Amino acid sequence: MAYDTLQFDVRDGVATITINRPDKLNALNDHVIAELSDAATRIAAVPEIRGAIITGAGTKAFAAGADIAELALQGPFDGKARALRGQAVLRQLETCGKPVVAAVNGFALGGGCELALACHLRIASETAKFGQPEVKLGIAPGYGGTQRLPRLVGKAIALQLILTGATIDAQEAHRIGLVNKVVPAASLIPETEALLRGILAMGPLAVRLALEAVERGLDMSLDEGLLLEANHFGLLAGTRDMKEGLTAFLEKRAPKFEGQ
Ligand code: COA
């Protein structure tokens, strides 16, 4: 299926979603959000897709936030509905069962930063900039920023970013743990793809359950999370992949995982 606001390419198991409104700095209007939802459904459902990269078209922006022209028209109830729709799409990506990596190529502001936060890993180009500037507009983050940012960087730094609306550069984002790695702009996509392909070479069932344990476990008590982890550990012990991974180690050869 072709999209109006996204490019969706699949190559050798990796889907690359490119938000494609460069003239509006890839702002996330309702159409982008609806198409992102469809793309997230495809990533989860299509077996040939084993992982995904999300990036923005052009050199300037990953996504400069929700579309301010649309926000300007909203009232309380459609505002709430918009936030719930955006949150649901980001949650869909976060829980799709496959690794999703953000390749942040420029401004990741507001909803753009929140989209990056919902990805499992974030690689930033040296030119990337991050921030939650909503308070400057008299609104607050609505696509999960108040929840995921403190979970990722801690409450004090999250509040500093959210309450001041400050924009930070890629190095600062790396220093506070908001991004995993900063790379030159020219190597952003190759480095992101190399990272993802490295993950895809691991046992796919193990990756899936590790993702699930971290994503779900963070919202559980320690005891519940530990039980989830032990259940996953036991579940993996029944897979051919575990047998193959351990046998390959003992036989000093590379494993051949089948996802079984
Ligand atoms: N929503 C809608 N349109 C946006 C947008 C957004 N979040 N961010 C940028 N745009 C549009 C601009 O209106 C402009 O459109 P135009 O050419 O039709 O006038 C175009 O993208 C280019 O943006 P511009 O502001 O001219 O670029 P800049 O280099 O001067 O500034 C930013 C870049 C990112 C600093 C600035 O665009 C900005 O502050 N954007 C809003 C960021 C924000 O508050 N996001 C949170 C929203 S909740």
CSV table of C-alpha atoms and ligand atoms in Angstrom, one decimal:
chain,number,residue,atom,x,y,z
A,1,MET,CA,0.0,0.0,0.0
A,2,ALA,CA,1.3,3.5,-0.9
A,3,TYR,CA,1.0,6.3,1.6
A,4,ASP,CA,0.6,10.1,1.0
A,5,THR,CA,2.8,11.2,3.9
A,6,LEU,CA,5.2,8.3,4.5
A,7,GLN,CA,7.7,6.3,2.4
A,8,PHE,CA,7.5,2.7,3.4
A,9,ASP,CA,10.3,0.5,2.0
A,10,VAL,CA,11.1,-3.0,3.0
A,11,ARG,CA,14.6,-4.4,2.2
A,12,ASP,CA,15.8,-7.8,3.4
A,13,GLY,CA,13.6,-7.9,6.4
A,14,VAL,CA,14.0,-4.2,7.5
A,15,ALA,CA,11.2,-1.7,7.0
A,16,THR,CA,12.2,1.9,6.7
A,17,ILE,CA,9.4,4.4,7.4
A,18,THR,CA,10.3,7.9,6.3
A,19,ILE,CA,7.9,10.7,7.4
A,20,ASN,CA,7.6,12.7,4.2
A,21,ARG,CA,6.5,16.3,4.7
A,22,PRO,CA,9.8,18.0,4.5
A,23,ASP,CA,8.3,21.4,3.6
A,24,LYS,CA,6.5,21.3,7.0
A,25,LEU,CA,9.5,19.8,8.8
A,26,ASN,CA,7.7,16.4,8.8
A,27,ALA,CA,5.1,17.8,11.3
A,28,LEU,CA,2.8,15.0,12.5
A,29,ASN,CA,-0.7,15.9,11.2
A,30,ASP,CA,-3.7,13.6,11.6
A,31,HIS,CA,-3.0,12.1,8.2
A,32,VAL,CA,0.6,11.2,9.2
A,33,ILE,CA,-0.7,9.7,12.4
A,34,ALA,CA,-3.3,7.6,10.6
A,35,GLU,CA,-0.7,6.3,8.1
A,36,LEU,CA,1.8,5.6,10.9
A,37,SER,CA,-0.9,3.5,12.5
A,38,ASP,CA,-1.3,1.5,9.3
A,39,ALA,CA,2.5,1.2,9.0
A,40,ALA,CA,2.8,0.0,12.6
A,41,THR,CA,0.1,-2.7,12.0
A,42,ARG,CA,2.1,-3.9,9.0
A,43,ILE,CA,5.3,-4.1,10.9
A,44,ALA,CA,3.7,-6.2,13.6
A,45,ALA,CA,1.7,-8.4,11.2
A,46,VAL,CA,4.0,-9.1,8.2
A,47,PRO,CA,6.4,-12.0,9.0
A,48,GLU,CA,9.0,-10.9,6.4
A,49,ILE,CA,9.4,-7.6,8.3
A,50,ARG,CA,11.8,-8.3,11.2
A,51,GLY,CA,12.6,-4.8,12.4
A,52,ALA,CA,12.0,-1.2,11.5
A,53,ILE,CA,13.8,2.2,11.2
A,54,ILE,CA,11.9,5.4,11.5
A,55,THR,CA,13.4,8.6,10.1
A,56,GLY,CA,12.4,11.9,8.5
A,57,ALA,CA,12.6,13.1,4.9
A,58,GLY,CA,15.2,15.8,4.1
A,59,THR,CA,18.1,17.0,6.2
A,60,LYS,CA,16.4,19.4,8.6
A,61,ALA,CA,13.8,17.5,10.6
A,62,PHE,CA,13.0,14.1,12.0
A,63,ALA,CA,9.6,15.6,12.9
A,64,ALA,CA,9.1,19.1,14.3
A,65,GLY,CA,6.1,18.0,16.4
A,66,ALA,CA,2.3,17.7,16.0
A,67,ASP,CA,0.9,19.9,13.3
A,68,ILE,CA,0.4,23.3,14.9
A,69,ALA,CA,-2.1,24.4,12.2
A,70,GLU,CA,-4.3,21.5,13.2
A,71,LEU,CA,-3.8,22.0,17.0
A,72,ALA,CA,-4.9,25.6,16.5
A,73,LEU,CA,-8.4,24.4,15.6
A,74,GLN,CA,-9.0,21.9,18.4
A,75,GLY,CA,-11.4,22.1,21.3
A,76,PRO,CA,-11.2,20.1,24.5
A,77,PHE,CA,-12.8,16.9,23.3
A,78,ASP,CA,-11.1,16.6,19.9
A,79,GLY,CA,-7.9,17.7,21.6
A,80,LYS,CA,-8.2,14.7,23.9
A,81,ALA,CA,-9.1,12.4,21.1
A,82,ARG,CA,-6.0,13.6,19.1
A,83,ALA,CA,-3.8,12.9,22.1
A,84,LEU,CA,-5.3,9.4,22.5
A,85,ARG,CA,-4.9,8.6,18.8
A,86,GLY,CA,-1.2,9.7,18.8
A,87,GLN,CA,-0.5,7.9,22.0
A,88,ALA,CA,-2.1,4.7,20.6
A,89,VAL,CA,0.0,4.8,17.5
A,90,LEU,CA,3.2,5.2,19.4
A,91,ARG,CA,2.2,2.4,21.7
A,92,GLN,CA,1.5,0.2,18.7
A,93,LEU,CA,5.1,0.8,17.5
A,94,GLU,CA,6.5,0.2,21.0
A,95,THR,CA,4.7,-3.1,21.4
A,96,CYS,CA,4.9,-4.4,17.8
A,97,GLY,CA,7.2,-7.2,19.0
A,98,LYS,CA,10.0,-6.3,16.6
A,99,PRO,CA,12.9,-3.9,17.2
A,100,VAL,CA,12.2,-0.3,16.1
A,101,VAL,CA,15.0,2.2,15.9
A,102,ALA,CA,14.7,5.9,15.4
A,103,ALA,CA,17.3,7.5,13.0
A,104,VAL,CA,17.0,11.1,14.1
A,105,ASN,CA,18.2,13.2,11.3
A,106,GLY,CA,17.2,16.7,12.5
A,107,PHE,CA,14.6,18.5,14.7
A,108,ALA,CA,12.8,16.0,17.0
A,109,LEU,CA,10.5,18.4,18.8
A,110,GLY,CA,7.3,17.8,20.7
A,111,GLY,CA,5.5,14.8,19.0
A,112,GLY,CA,8.7,14.2,17.0
A,113,CYS,CA,10.7,13.7,20.2
A,114,GLU,CA,7.8,11.6,21.6
A,115,LEU,CA,7.9,9.4,18.5
A,116,ALA,CA,11.6,8.9,19.0
A,117,LEU,CA,11.0,8.1,22.6
A,118,ALA,CA,8.5,5.3,21.7
A,119,CYS,CA,11.2,3.6,19.5
A,120,HIS,CA,13.3,1.0,21.3
A,121,LEU,CA,16.6,2.7,20.4
A,122,ARG,CA,17.6,6.1,19.1
A,123,ILE,CA,20.6,7.0,16.9
A,124,ALA,CA,21.0,10.7,16.3
A,125,SER,CA,22.9,12.6,13.6
A,126,GLU,CA,25.3,15.3,14.9
A,127,THR,CA,22.8,17.8,13.5
A,128,ALA,CA,19.8,16.5,15.5
A,129,LYS,CA,18.0,18.6,18.1
A,130,PHE,CA,15.6,17.5,20.7
A,131,GLY,CA,13.0,19.2,22.9
A,132,GLN,CA,9.5,19.2,24.3
A,133,PRO,CA,8.6,22.9,23.5
A,134,GLU,CA,4.8,22.5,24.0
A,135,VAL,CA,4.6,24.8,27.0
A,136,LYS,CA,5.8,27.6,24.8
A,137,LEU,CA,2.6,27.1,22.9
A,138,GLY,CA,0.4,26.9,26.0
A,139,ILE,CA,0.0,23.1,25.7
A,140,ALA,CA,1.7,20.2,27.4
A,141,PRO,CA,3.1,17.1,25.7
A,142,GLY,CA,0.3,14.8,24.5
A,143,TYR,CA,1.9,11.9,22.8
A,144,GLY,CA,3.5,10.3,25.8
A,145,GLY,CA,6.4,12.7,26.6
A,146,THR,CA,5.4,13.3,30.2
A,147,GLN,CA,5.5,9.5,30.8
A,148,ARG,CA,8.3,8.1,28.6
A,149,LEU,CA,10.8,11.0,29.0
A,150,PRO,CA,11.1,10.7,32.9
A,151,ARG,CA,11.3,6.9,32.5
A,152,LEU,CA,14.2,7.3,30.1
A,153,VAL,CA,16.2,10.2,31.5
A,154,GLY,CA,14.9,10.5,35.1
A,155,LYS,CA,12.3,12.9,36.6
A,156,ALA,CA,14.5,15.9,37.2
A,157,ILE,CA,16.0,16.2,33.7
A,158,ALA,CA,12.6,15.3,32.1
A,159,LEU,CA,10.9,18.1,34.1
A,160,GLN,CA,13.7,20.5,33.1
A,161,LEU,CA,13.1,19.8,29.4
A,162,ILE,CA,9.3,19.8,29.7
A,163,LEU,CA,8.9,22.9,31.9
A,164,THR,CA,11.5,25.1,30.1
A,165,GLY,CA,10.7,23.9,26.5
A,166,ALA,CA,14.5,24.0,25.9
A,167,THR,CA,16.0,22.5,22.8
A,168,ILE,CA,19.1,20.4,23.3
A,169,ASP,CA,21.7,19.2,20.7
A,170,ALA,CA,22.5,15.6,19.9
A,171,GLN,CA,25.6,15.6,22.2
A,172,GLU,CA,23.5,16.7,25.2
A,173,ALA,CA,20.8,14.3,24.3
A,174,HIS,CA,23.4,11.5,24.4
A,175,ARG,CA,24.9,12.8,27.7
A,176,ILE,CA,21.5,12.5,29.4
A,177,GLY,CA,20.7,9.1,27.9
A,178,LEU,CA,18.0,10.3,25.5
A,179,VAL,CA,19.9,8.9,22.5
A,180,ASN,CA,22.0,5.7,22.3
A,181,LYS,CA,24.6,7.1,19.9
A,182,VAL,CA,25.5,10.2,17.9
A,183,VAL,CA,27.0,9.7,14.4
A,184,PRO,CA,27.9,12.0,11.5
A,185,ALA,CA,24.8,12.9,9.3
A,186,ALA,CA,26.2,11.0,6.3
A,187,SER,CA,26.4,7.7,8.3
A,188,LEU,CA,23.1,8.0,10.1
A,189,ILE,CA,21.1,5.5,8.1
A,190,PRO,CA,24.0,3.0,7.5
A,191,GLU,CA,24.9,3.0,11.2
A,192,THR,CA,21.2,2.6,12.2
A,193,GLU,CA,20.8,-0.2,9.8
A,194,ALA,CA,24.0,-1.9,11.0
A,195,LEU,CA,22.8,-1.7,14.6
A,196,LEU,CA,19.4,-3.1,13.7
A,197,ARG,CA,20.8,-5.9,11.5
A,198,GLY,CA,23.1,-6.9,14.4
A,199,ILE,CA,20.0,-7.3,16.5
A,200,LEU,CA,18.2,-9.2,13.8
A,201,ALA,CA,21.1,-11.7,13.7
A,202,MET,CA,20.3,-12.7,17.3
A,203,GLY,CA,17.7,-15.3,18.3
A,204,PRO,CA,14.5,-13.6,17.1
A,205,LEU,CA,12.3,-15.1,19.8
A,206,ALA,CA,14.8,-14.1,22.5
A,207,VAL,CA,14.8,-10.5,21.1
A,208,ARG,CA,11.0,-10.5,21.0
A,209,LEU,CA,10.6,-11.7,24.6
A,210,ALA,CA,13.4,-9.4,25.9
A,211,LEU,CA,11.7,-6.4,24.3
A,212,GLU,CA,8.4,-7.5,25.9
A,213,ALA,CA,9.9,-8.0,29.3
A,214,VAL,CA,11.5,-4.5,29.3
A,215,GLU,CA,8.5,-2.7,27.9
A,216,ARG,CA,5.9,-4.4,30.1
A,217,GLY,CA,8.1,-5.0,33.1
A,218,LEU,CA,8.7,-1.3,33.6
A,219,ASP,CA,5.1,-0.8,34.5
A,220,MET,CA,5.0,-3.8,36.9
A,221,SER,CA,6.2,-4.2,40.5
A,222,LEU,CA,9.7,-5.8,40.7
A,223,ASP,CA,8.3,-9.1,41.7
A,224,GLU,CA,5.8,-9.2,38.8
A,225,GLY,CA,8.5,-8.2,36.4
A,226,LEU,CA,10.9,-10.8,37.7
A,227,LEU,CA,8.2,-13.4,37.3
A,228,LEU,CA,7.5,-12.3,33.7
A,229,GLU,CA,11.3,-12.6,33.0
A,230,ALA,CA,11.4,-16.1,34.5
A,231,ASN,CA,8.4,-17.2,32.5
A,232,HIS,CA,10.1,-15.9,29.3
A,233,PHE,CA,13.3,-17.7,30.3
A,234,GLY,CA,11.4,-20.9,30.7
A,235,LEU,CA,9.4,-20.4,27.4
A,236,LEU,CA,12.7,-19.9,25.5
A,237,ALA,CA,14.0,-23.1,26.9
A,238,GLY,CA,11.4,-24.9,24.8
A,239,THR,CA,12.6,-23.4,21.5
A,240,ARG,CA,14.8,-24.9,18.9
A,241,ASP,CA,16.6,-21.5,18.8
A,242,MET,CA,17.8,-21.9,22.4
A,243,LYS,CA,19.1,-25.4,21.6
A,244,GLU,CA,20.8,-24.1,18.5
A,245,GLY,CA,22.3,-21.0,20.2
A,246,LEU,CA,23.8,-23.0,23.1
A,247,THR,CA,24.9,-25.9,20.9
A,248,ALA,CA,26.6,-23.5,18.4
A,249,PHE,CA,28.5,-21.9,21.3
A,250,LEU,CA,29.7,-25.3,22.5
A,251,GLU,CA,30.6,-26.4,19.0
A,252,LYS,CA,32.5,-23.1,18.4
A,253,ARG,CA,30.4,-22.1,15.3
A,254,ALA,CA,27.9,-19.4,14.4
A,255,PRO,CA,24.3,-20.2,15.3
A,256,LYS,CA,21.6,-20.5,12.6
A,257,PHE,CA,18.4,-19.2,14.2
A,258,GLU,CA,15.0,-20.0,12.6
A,259,GLY,CA,12.7,-18.2,15.0
A,260,GLN,CA,11.2,-21.6,16.1
B,1,COA,N1,3.5,22.2,12.8
B,1,COA,C1,3.1,22.7,11.6
B,1,COA,N2,4.0,23.3,10.8
B,1,COA,C2,5.3,23.3,11.2
B,1,COA,C3,5.7,22.8,12.4
B,1,COA,C4,4.7,22.2,13.2
B,1,COA,N3,5.1,21.6,14.4
B,1,COA,N4,7.1,23.0,12.5
B,1,COA,C5,7.4,23.7,11.4
B,1,COA,N5,6.4,23.9,10.6
B,1,COA,C6,6.3,24.5,9.3
B,1,COA,C7,6.5,26.0,9.4
B,1,COA,O1,5.2,26.6,9.7
B,1,COA,C8,7.0,26.4,8.0
B,1,COA,O2,5.9,26.3,7.1
B,1,COA,P1,5.8,27.5,6.0
B,1,COA,O3,7.0,27.4,5.2
B,1,COA,O4,4.6,27.0,5.2
B,1,COA,O5,5.6,28.7,6.7
B,1,COA,C9,7.9,25.2,7.7
B,1,COA,O6,7.5,24.1,8.5
B,1,COA,C10,9.4,25.5,8.0
B,1,COA,O7,9.5,25.9,9.4
B,1,COA,P2,10.2,27.2,9.8
B,1,COA,O8,9.6,27.6,11.2
B,1,COA,O9,10.1,28.3,8.7
B,1,COA,O10,11.7,26.7,10.0
B,1,COA,P3,12.8,27.3,10.9
B,1,COA,O11,14.1,26.7,10.4
B,1,COA,O12,12.8,28.8,10.9
B,1,COA,O13,12.5,26.9,12.4
B,1,COA,C11,11.8,25.2,14.0
B,1,COA,C12,12.6,25.5,12.7
B,1,COA,C13,11.8,23.7,14.2
B,1,COA,C14,12.6,25.9,15.2
B,1,COA,C15,10.4,25.8,14.0
B,1,COA,O14,9.8,25.4,12.8
B,1,COA,C16,9.5,25.5,15.1
B,1,COA,O15,9.7,26.0,16.2
B,1,COA,N6,8.6,24.6,14.9
B,1,COA,C17,7.6,24.2,15.9
B,1,COA,C18,8.2,23.3,16.9
B,1,COA,C19,7.2,22.9,18.0
B,1,COA,O16,6.8,23.8,18.8
B,1,COA,N7,6.8,21.7,18.0
B,1,COA,C20,5.8,21.2,19.0
B,1,COA,C21,4.5,21.3,18.5
B,1,COA,S1,3.3,20.7,19.6
